[in-house]
Tab-separated table of C-alpha atoms in Angstrom:
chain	number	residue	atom	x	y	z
A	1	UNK	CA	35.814	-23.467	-26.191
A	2	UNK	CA	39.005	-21.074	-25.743
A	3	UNK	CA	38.986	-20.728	-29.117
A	4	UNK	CA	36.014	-19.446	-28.679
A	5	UNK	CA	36.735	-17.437	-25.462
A	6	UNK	CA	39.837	-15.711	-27.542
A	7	UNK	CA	37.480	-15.041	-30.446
A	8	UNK	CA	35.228	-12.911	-28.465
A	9	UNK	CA	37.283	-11.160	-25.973
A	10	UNK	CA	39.200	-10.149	-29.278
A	11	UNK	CA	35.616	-8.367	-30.895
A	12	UNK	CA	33.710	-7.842	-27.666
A	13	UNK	CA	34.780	-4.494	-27.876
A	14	UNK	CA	33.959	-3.701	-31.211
A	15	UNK	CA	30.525	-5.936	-31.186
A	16	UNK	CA	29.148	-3.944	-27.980
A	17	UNK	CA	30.198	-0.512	-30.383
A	18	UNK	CA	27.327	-1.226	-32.632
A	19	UNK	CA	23.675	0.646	-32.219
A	20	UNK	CA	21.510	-1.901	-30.348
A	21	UNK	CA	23.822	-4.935	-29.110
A	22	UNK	CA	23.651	-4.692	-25.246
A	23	UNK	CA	25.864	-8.214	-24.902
A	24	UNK	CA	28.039	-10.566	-26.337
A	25	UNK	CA	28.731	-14.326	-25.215
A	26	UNK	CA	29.161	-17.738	-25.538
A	27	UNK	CA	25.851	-19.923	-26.251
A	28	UNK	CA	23.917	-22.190	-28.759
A	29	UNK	CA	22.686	-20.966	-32.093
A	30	UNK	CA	19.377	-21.203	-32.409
A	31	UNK	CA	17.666	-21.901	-35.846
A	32	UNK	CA	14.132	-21.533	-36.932
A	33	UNK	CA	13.527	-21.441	-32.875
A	34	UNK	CA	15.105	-24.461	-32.106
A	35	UNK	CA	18.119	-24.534	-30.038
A	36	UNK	CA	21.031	-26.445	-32.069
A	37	UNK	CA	24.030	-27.919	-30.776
A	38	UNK	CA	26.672	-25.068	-32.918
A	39	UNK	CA	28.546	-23.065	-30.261
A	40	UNK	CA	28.227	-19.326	-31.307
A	41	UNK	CA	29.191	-16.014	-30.438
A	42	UNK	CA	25.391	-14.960	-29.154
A	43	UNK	CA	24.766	-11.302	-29.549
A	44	UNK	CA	21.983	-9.370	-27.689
A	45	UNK	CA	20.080	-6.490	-29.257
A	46	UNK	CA	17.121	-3.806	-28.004
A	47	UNK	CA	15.506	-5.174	-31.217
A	48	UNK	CA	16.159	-6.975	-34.258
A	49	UNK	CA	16.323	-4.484	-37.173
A	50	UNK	CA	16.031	-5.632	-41.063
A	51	UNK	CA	19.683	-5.654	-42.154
A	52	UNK	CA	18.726	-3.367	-44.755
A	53	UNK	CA	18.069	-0.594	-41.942
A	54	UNK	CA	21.264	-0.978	-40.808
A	55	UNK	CA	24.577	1.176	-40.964
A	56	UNK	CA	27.234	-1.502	-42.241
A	57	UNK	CA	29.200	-0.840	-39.121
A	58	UNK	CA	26.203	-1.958	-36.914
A	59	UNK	CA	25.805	-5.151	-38.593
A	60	UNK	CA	26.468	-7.775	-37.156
A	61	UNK	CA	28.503	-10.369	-39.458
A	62	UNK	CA	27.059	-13.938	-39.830
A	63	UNK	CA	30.227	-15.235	-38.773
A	64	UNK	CA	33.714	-13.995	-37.039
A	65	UNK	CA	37.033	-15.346	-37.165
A	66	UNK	CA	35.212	-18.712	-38.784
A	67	UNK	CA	32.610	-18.564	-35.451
A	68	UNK	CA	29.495	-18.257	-36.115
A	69	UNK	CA	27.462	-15.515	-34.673
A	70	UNK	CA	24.002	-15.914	-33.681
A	71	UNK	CA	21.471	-12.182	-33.052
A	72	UNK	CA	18.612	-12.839	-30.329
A	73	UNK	CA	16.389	-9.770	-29.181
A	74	UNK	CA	16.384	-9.351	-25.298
A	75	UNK	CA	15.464	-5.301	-24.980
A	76	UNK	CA	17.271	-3.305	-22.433
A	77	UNK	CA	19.380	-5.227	-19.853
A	78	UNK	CA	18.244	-3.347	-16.252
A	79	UNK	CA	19.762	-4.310	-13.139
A	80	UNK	CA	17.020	-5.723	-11.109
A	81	UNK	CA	15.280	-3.004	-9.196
A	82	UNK	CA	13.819	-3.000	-6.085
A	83	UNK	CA	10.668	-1.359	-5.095
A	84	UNK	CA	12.849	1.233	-2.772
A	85	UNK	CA	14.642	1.916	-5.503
A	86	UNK	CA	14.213	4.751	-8.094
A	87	UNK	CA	12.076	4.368	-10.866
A	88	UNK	CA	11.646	5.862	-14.465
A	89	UNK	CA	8.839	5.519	-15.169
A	90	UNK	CA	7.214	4.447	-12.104
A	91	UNK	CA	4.636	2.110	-10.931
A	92	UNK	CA	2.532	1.150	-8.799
A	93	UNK	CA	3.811	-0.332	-5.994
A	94	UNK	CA	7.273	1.351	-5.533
A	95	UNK	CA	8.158	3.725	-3.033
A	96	UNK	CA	7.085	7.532	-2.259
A	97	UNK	CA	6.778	10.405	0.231
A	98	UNK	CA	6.764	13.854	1.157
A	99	UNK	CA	10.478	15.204	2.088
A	100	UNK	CA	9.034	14.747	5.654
A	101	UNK	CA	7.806	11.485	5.936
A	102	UNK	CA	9.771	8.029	5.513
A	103	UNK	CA	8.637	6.418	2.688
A	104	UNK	CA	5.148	4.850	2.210
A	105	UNK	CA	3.610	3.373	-1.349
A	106	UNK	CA	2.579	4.593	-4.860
A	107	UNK	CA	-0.995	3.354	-5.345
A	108	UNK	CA	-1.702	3.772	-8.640
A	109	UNK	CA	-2.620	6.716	-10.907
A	110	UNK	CA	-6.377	8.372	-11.332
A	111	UNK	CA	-7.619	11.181	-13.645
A	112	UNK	CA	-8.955	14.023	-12.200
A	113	UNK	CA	-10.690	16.864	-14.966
A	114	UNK	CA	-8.904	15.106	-17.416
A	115	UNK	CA	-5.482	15.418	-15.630
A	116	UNK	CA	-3.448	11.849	-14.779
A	117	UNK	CA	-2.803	12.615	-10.459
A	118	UNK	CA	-0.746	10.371	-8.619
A	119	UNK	CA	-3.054	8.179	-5.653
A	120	UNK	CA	-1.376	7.356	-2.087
A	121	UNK	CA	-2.190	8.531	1.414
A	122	UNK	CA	-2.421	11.506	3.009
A	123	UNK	CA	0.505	10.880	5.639
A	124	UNK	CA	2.285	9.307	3.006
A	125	UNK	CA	2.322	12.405	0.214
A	126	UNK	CA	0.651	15.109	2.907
A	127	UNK	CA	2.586	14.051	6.209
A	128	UNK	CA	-0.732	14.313	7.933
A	129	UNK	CA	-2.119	17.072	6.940
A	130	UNK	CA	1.133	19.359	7.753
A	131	UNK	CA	2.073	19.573	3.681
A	132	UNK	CA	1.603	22.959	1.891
A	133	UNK	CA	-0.047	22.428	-1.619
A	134	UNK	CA	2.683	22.018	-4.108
A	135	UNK	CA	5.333	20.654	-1.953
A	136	UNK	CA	7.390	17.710	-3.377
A	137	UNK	CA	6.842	14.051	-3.704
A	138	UNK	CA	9.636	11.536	-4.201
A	139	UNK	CA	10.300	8.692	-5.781
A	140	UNK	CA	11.777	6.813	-3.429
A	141	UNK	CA	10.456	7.985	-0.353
A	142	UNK	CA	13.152	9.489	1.740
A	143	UNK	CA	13.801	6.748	3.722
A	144	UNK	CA	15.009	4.703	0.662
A	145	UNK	CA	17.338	7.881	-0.525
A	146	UNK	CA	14.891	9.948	-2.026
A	147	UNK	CA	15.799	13.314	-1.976
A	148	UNK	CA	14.623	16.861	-3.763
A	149	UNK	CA	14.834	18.066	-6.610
A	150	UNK	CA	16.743	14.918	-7.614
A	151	UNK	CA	14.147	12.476	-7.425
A	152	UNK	CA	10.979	14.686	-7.293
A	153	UNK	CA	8.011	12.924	-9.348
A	154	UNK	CA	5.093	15.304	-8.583
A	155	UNK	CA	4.034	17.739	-6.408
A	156	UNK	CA	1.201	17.563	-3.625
A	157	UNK	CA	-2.454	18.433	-5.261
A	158	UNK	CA	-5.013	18.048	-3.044
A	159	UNK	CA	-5.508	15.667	0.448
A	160	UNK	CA	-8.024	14.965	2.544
A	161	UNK	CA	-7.617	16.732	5.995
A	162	UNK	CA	-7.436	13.548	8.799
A	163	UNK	CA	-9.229	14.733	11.773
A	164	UNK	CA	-7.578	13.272	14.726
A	165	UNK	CA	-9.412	12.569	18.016
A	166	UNK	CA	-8.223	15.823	20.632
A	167	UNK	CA	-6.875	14.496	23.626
A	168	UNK	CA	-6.276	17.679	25.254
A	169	UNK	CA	-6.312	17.550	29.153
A	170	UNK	CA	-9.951	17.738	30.537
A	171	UNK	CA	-11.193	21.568	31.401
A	172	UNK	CA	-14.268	19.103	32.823
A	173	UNK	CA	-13.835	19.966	37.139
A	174	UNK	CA	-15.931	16.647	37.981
A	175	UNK	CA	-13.669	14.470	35.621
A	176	UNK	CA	-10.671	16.366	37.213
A	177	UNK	CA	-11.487	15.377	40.348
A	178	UNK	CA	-12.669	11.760	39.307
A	179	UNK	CA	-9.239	11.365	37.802
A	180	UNK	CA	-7.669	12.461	40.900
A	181	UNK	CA	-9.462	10.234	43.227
A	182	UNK	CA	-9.245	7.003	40.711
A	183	UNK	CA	-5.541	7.650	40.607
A	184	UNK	CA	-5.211	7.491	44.608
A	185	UNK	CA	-7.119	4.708	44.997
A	186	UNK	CA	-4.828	3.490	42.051
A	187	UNK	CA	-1.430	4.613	44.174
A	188	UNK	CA	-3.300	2.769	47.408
A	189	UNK	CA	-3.975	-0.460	45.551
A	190	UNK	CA	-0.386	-0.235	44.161
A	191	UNK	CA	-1.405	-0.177	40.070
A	192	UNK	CA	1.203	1.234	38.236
A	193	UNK	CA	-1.424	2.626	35.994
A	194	UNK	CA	-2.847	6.333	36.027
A	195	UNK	CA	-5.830	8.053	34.710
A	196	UNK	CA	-6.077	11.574	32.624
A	197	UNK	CA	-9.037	13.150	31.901
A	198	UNK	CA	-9.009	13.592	28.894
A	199	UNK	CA	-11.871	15.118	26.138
A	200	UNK	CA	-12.159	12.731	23.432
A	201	UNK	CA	-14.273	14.535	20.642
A	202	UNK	CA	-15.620	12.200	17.919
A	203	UNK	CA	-14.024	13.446	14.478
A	204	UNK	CA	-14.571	10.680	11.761
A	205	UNK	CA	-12.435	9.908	8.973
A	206	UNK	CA	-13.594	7.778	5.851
A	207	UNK	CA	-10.112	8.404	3.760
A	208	UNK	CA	-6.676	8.718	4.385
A	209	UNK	CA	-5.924	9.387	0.839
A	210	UNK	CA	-3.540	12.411	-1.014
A	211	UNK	CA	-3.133	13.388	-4.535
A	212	UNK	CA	0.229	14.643	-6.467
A	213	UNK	CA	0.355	16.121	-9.874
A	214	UNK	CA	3.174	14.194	-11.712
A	215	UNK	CA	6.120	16.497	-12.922
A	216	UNK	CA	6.315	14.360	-16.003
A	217	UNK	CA	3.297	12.569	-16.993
A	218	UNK	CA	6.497	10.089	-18.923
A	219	UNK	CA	7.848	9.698	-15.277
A	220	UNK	CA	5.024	7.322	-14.243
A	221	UNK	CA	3.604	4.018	-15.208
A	222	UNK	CA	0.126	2.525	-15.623
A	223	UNK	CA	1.035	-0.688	-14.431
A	224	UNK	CA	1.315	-1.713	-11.079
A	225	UNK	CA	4.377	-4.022	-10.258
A	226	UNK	CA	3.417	-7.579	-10.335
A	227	UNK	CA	-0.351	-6.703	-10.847
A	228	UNK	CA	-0.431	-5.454	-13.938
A	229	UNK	CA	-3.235	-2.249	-15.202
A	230	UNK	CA	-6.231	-1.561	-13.141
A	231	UNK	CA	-9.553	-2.639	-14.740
A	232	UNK	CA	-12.480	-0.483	-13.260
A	233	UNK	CA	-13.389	1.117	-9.739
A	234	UNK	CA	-15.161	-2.013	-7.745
A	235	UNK	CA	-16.567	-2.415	-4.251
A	236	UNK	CA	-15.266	-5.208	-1.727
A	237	UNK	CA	-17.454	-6.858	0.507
A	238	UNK	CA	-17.233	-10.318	2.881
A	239	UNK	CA	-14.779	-12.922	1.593
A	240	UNK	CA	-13.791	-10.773	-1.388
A	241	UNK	CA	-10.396	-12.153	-2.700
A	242	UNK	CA	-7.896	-9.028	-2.446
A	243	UNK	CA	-4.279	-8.632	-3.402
A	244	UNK	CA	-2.070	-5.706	-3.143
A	245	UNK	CA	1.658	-4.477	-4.401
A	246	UNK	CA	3.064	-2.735	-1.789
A	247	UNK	CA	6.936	-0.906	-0.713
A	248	UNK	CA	7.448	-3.613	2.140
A	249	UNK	CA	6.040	-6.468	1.339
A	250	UNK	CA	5.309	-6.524	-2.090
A	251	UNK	CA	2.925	-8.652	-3.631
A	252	UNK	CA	0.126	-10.623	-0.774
A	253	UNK	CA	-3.210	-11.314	-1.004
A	254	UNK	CA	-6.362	-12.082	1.450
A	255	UNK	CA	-9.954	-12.034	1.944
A	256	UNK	CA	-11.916	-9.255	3.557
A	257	UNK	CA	-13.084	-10.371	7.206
A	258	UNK	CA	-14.968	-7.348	8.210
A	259	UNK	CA	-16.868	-4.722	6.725
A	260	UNK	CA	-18.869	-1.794	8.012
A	261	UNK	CA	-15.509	-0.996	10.487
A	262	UNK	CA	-15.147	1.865	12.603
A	263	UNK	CA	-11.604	1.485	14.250
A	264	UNK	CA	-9.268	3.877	15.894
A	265	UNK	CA	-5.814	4.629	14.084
A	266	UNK	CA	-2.756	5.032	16.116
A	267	UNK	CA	-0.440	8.096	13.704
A	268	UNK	CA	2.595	9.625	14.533
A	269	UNK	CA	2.968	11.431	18.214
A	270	UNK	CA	0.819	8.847	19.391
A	271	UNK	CA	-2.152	10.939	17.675
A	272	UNK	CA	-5.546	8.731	16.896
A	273	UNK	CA	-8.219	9.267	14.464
A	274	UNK	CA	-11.025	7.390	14.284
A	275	UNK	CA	-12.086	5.666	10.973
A	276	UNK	CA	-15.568	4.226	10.119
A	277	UNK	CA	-16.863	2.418	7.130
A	278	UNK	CA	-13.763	0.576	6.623
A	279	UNK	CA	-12.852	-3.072	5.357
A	280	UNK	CA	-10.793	-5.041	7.208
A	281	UNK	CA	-8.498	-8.131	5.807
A	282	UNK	CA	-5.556	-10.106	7.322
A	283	UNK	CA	-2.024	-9.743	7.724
A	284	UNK	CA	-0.969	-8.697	4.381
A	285	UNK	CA	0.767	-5.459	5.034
A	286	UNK	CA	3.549	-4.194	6.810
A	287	UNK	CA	4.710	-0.228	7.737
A	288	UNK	CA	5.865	1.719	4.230
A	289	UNK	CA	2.920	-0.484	2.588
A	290	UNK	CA	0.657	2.892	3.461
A	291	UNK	CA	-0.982	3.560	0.327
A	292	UNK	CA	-0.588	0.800	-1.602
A	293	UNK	CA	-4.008	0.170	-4.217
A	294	UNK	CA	-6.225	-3.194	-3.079
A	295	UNK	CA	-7.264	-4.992	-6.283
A	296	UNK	CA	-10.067	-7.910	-6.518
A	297	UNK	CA	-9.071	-11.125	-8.259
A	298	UNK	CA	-10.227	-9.510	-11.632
A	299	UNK	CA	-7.796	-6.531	-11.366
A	300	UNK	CA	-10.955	-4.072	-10.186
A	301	UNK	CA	-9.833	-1.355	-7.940
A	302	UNK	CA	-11.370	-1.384	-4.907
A	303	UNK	CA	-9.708	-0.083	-1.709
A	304	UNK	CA	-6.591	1.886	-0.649
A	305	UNK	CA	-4.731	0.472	1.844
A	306	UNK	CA	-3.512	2.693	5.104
A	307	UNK	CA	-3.192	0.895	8.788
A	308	UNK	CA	-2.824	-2.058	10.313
A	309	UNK	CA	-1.217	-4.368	13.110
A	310	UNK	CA	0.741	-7.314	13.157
A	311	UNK	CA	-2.817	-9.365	12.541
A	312	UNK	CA	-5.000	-6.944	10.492
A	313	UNK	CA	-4.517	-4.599	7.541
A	314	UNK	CA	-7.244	-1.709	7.554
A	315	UNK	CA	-8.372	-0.384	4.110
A	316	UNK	CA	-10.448	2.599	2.817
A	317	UNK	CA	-13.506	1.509	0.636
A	318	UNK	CA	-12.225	2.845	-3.562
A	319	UNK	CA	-15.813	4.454	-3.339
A	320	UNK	CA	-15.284	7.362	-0.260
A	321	UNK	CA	-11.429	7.425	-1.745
A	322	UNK	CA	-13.543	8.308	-5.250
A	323	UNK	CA	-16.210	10.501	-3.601
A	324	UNK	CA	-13.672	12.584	-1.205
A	325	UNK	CA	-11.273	13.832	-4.350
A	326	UNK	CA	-14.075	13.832	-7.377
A	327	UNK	CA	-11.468	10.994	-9.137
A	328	UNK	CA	-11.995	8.568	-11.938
A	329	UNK	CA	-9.899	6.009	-13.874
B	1	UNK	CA	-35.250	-8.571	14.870
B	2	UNK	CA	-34.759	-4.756	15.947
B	3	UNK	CA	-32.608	-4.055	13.056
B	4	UNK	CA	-30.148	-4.975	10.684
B	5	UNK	CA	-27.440	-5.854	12.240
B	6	UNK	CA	-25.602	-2.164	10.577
B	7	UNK	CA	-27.997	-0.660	12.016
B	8	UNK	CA	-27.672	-2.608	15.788
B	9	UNK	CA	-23.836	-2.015	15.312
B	10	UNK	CA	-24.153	1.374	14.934
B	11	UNK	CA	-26.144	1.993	17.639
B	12	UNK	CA	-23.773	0.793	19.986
B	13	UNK	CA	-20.371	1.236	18.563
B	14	UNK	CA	-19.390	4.587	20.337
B	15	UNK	CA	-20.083	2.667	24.233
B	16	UNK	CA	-18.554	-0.328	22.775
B	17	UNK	CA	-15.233	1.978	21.478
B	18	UNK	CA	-15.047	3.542	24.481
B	19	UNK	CA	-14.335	0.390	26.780
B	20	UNK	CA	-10.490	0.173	27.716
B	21	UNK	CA	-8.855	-2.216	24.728
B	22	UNK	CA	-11.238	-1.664	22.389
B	23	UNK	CA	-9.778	-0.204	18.565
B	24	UNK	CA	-12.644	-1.410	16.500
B	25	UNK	CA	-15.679	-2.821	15.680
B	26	UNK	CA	-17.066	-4.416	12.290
B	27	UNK	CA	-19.070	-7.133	10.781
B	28	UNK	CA	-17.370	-10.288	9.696
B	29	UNK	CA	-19.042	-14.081	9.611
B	30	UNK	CA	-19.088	-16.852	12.010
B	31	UNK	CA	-17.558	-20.205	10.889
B	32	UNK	CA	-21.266	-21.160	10.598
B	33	UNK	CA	-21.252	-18.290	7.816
B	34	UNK	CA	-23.490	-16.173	9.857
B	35	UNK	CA	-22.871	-12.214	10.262
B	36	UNK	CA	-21.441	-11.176	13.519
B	37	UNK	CA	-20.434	-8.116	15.387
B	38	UNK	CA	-16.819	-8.265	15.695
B	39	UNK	CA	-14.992	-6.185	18.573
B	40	UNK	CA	-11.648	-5.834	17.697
B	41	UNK	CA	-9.039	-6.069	21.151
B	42	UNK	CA	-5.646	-4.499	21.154
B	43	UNK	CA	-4.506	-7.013	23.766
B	44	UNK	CA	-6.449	-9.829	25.682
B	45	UNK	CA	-8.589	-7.834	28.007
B	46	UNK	CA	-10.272	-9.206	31.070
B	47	UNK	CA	-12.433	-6.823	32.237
B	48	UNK	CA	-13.317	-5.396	28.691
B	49	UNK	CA	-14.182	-9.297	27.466
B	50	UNK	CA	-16.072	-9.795	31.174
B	51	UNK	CA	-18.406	-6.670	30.040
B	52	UNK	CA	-18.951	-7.769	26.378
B	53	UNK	CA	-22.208	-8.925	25.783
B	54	UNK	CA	-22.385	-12.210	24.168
B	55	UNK	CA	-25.169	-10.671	21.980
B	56	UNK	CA	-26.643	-7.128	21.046
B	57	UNK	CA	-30.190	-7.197	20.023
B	58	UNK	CA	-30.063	-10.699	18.839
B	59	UNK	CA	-26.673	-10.958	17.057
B	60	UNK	CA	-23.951	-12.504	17.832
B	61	UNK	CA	-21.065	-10.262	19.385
B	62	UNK	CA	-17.423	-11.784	18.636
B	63	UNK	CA	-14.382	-10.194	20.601
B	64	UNK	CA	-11.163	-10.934	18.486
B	65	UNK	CA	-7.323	-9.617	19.627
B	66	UNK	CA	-6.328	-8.382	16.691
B	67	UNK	CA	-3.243	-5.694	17.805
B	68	UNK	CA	-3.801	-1.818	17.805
B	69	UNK	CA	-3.805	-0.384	13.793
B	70	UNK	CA	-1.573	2.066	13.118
B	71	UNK	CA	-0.555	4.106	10.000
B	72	UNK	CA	1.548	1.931	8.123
């Protein structure tokens, strides 16, 4: 075995220096498939390539210094990535954002007239509705290092406007004065808790979903990690199977528990909107998950995931998502 | 029945949203595998789940603490 070990530290050097080895080591020749029990210097390659396609310099000898060598195809060696990491081309599943946000999820890519458009939510790629048309999206988001022009992978299309609930202070005199008296009564009874009057007007929502144009159409992937490629547009209804691929918690799965949801979203400054015809699973999300695609058991696209609690993950139906930005597969 | 049981839940979604706790209301199933109206709680609630009626025009109403959704 140091034989060996002295063999190959002596034409590492020079085996790595031909087109399409990637490594050189120590390992069991393998013949016809079969593993044998001849030591060999193993040599990894992008691809095996007929020796008659090969510069005599980038062959690599059957045997050196009376070792014999052995050629296996692995591809490219890649450090393993992580989905907060950068990635060329991207999928599904990996972190994004607008400069302004944190970092949420890639969903998954859609055509719109023709054109491939990247799919995520609107205060993922839009930072709730404050994003200018054409501003940048990175890959990561920037709360995984993402930063422009460096890692920008598109720029913002088209979003959905999110219509939050106002909460401005009541102009109403008789609430005033009901919040005024309630609050007393509150101070009296020693409650800690006071009332505003406050003007909720009902603004629904039915998507929180964004669209960037890719800088690169090469830059992005298909594929979405651990999922694979999207089948068709589906609908989700109770005790659908669903899975999703997500920046936090990568791959989970669950069943949808409620359908037909109206629920109200906490966002950022405390702002709500209120959502209705939603689906509703379990736990299987977690913040930076925002915009992840929710696939059926047979890989059919059928929600886009945006909210949730510690319990509950809140998804929009793939049909509004479809109807609100005139997208297809 | 009145209704289907959309069509109940809709009618009385807005009074039922506007009760302190509640963030959302749905339809899910009963372990017997019948459709409910679910009333979603961001904490347990006493005097929201001492107002909630036990049904609305003949279905069954199901409070359930389930946290208060946010963006994610």
């Amino acid at each position: 075995m140091d034989d060996m070990r002295a063999a190959l530290s002596g034409v590492r050097r020079e085996l790595l220096a031909r087109e399409y080895v990637v490594a050189a080591g120590i390992g069991y020749k393998t013949v016809g498939g079969k593993r044998t029990d001849e030591l060999s210097i193993v040599c990894s390659v992008v691809k095996k390539v007929p020796e008659a396609l090969l510069a005599t310099d980038d062959l690599v000898p059957g045997e050196i210094r009376g070792i014999p060598t052995d050629v296996v195809e692995t591809g490219i060696l890649r450090a393993q990535l992580e989905r907060t990491d950068r990635w060329r081309p991207a999928p599904g599943g990996v972190s994004i954002g607008h400069p302004s946000v944190t970092a949420g999820t890639l969903g998954c890519l859609v055509r719109k007239n023709g054109e491939t458009l990247i799919l995520s939510n609107n205060h993922v790629m839009a930072a709730e509705n404050a994003a200018a048309i054409g501003d940048p999206i990175l890959q990561p988001g920037p709360y995984d290092g993402g930063s422009d022009p460096g890692d920008r992978i598109g720029v913002l299309e088209e979003f959905v406007p999110i219509r939050f609930l106002s909460t401005e202070p009541s102009d109403c005199t008789v609430a005033r004065t009901v919040a005024v008296l309630a609050n007393a009564l509150a101070y009296l009874l020693g409650s800690g808790t006071r009332l505003l009057a406050v003007r909720l007007q009902e603004e629904e929502n039915r998507v929180d979903a964004a669209l960037a144009r890719p800088v690169n159409p090469a830059d992005l992937s298909e594929e979405i990690l651990e999922l694979g490629t999207i089948r068709a547009i589906g609908s989700a209804g109770l005790g659908t199977p669903v899975r999703k691929s997500g920046r936090t918690t990568g791959l989970t799965s669950d069943e949808i528990l409620q359908v037909d949801v109206t629920a109200d979203i906490t966002y950022g400054a405390g702002r709500t909107a209120r959502f209705t015809d939603q689906i509703m699973a379990g736990a299987m999300s977690g913040g930076g998950d925002s915009g992840s695609a929710v696939l059926d058991a047979e890989n059919n696209l059928v929600g886009l995931l945006f909210a949730g609690s510690d319990t509950t993950t809140v998804i929009n139906p793939i049909g509004h998502v479809v109807d609100a930005l005139g997208i297809g597969l | 029945m009145p209704g289907t049981i959309q069509e109940v839940k809709a009618r009385h979604e807005k009074r039922l949203l506007s009760l302190p706790g509640v963030v959302s209301v749905g339809i899910g199933r009963g372990r017997d595998g019948q459709e409910e109206i679910v009333v979603g709680l961001d904490r347990p609630r006493t005097w929201t789940a001492m107002r909630m009626p036990r049904r609305l025009e003949g279905y069954p109403v199901r409070t359930d603490i389930r946290g208060r959704p946010r963006a994610l």
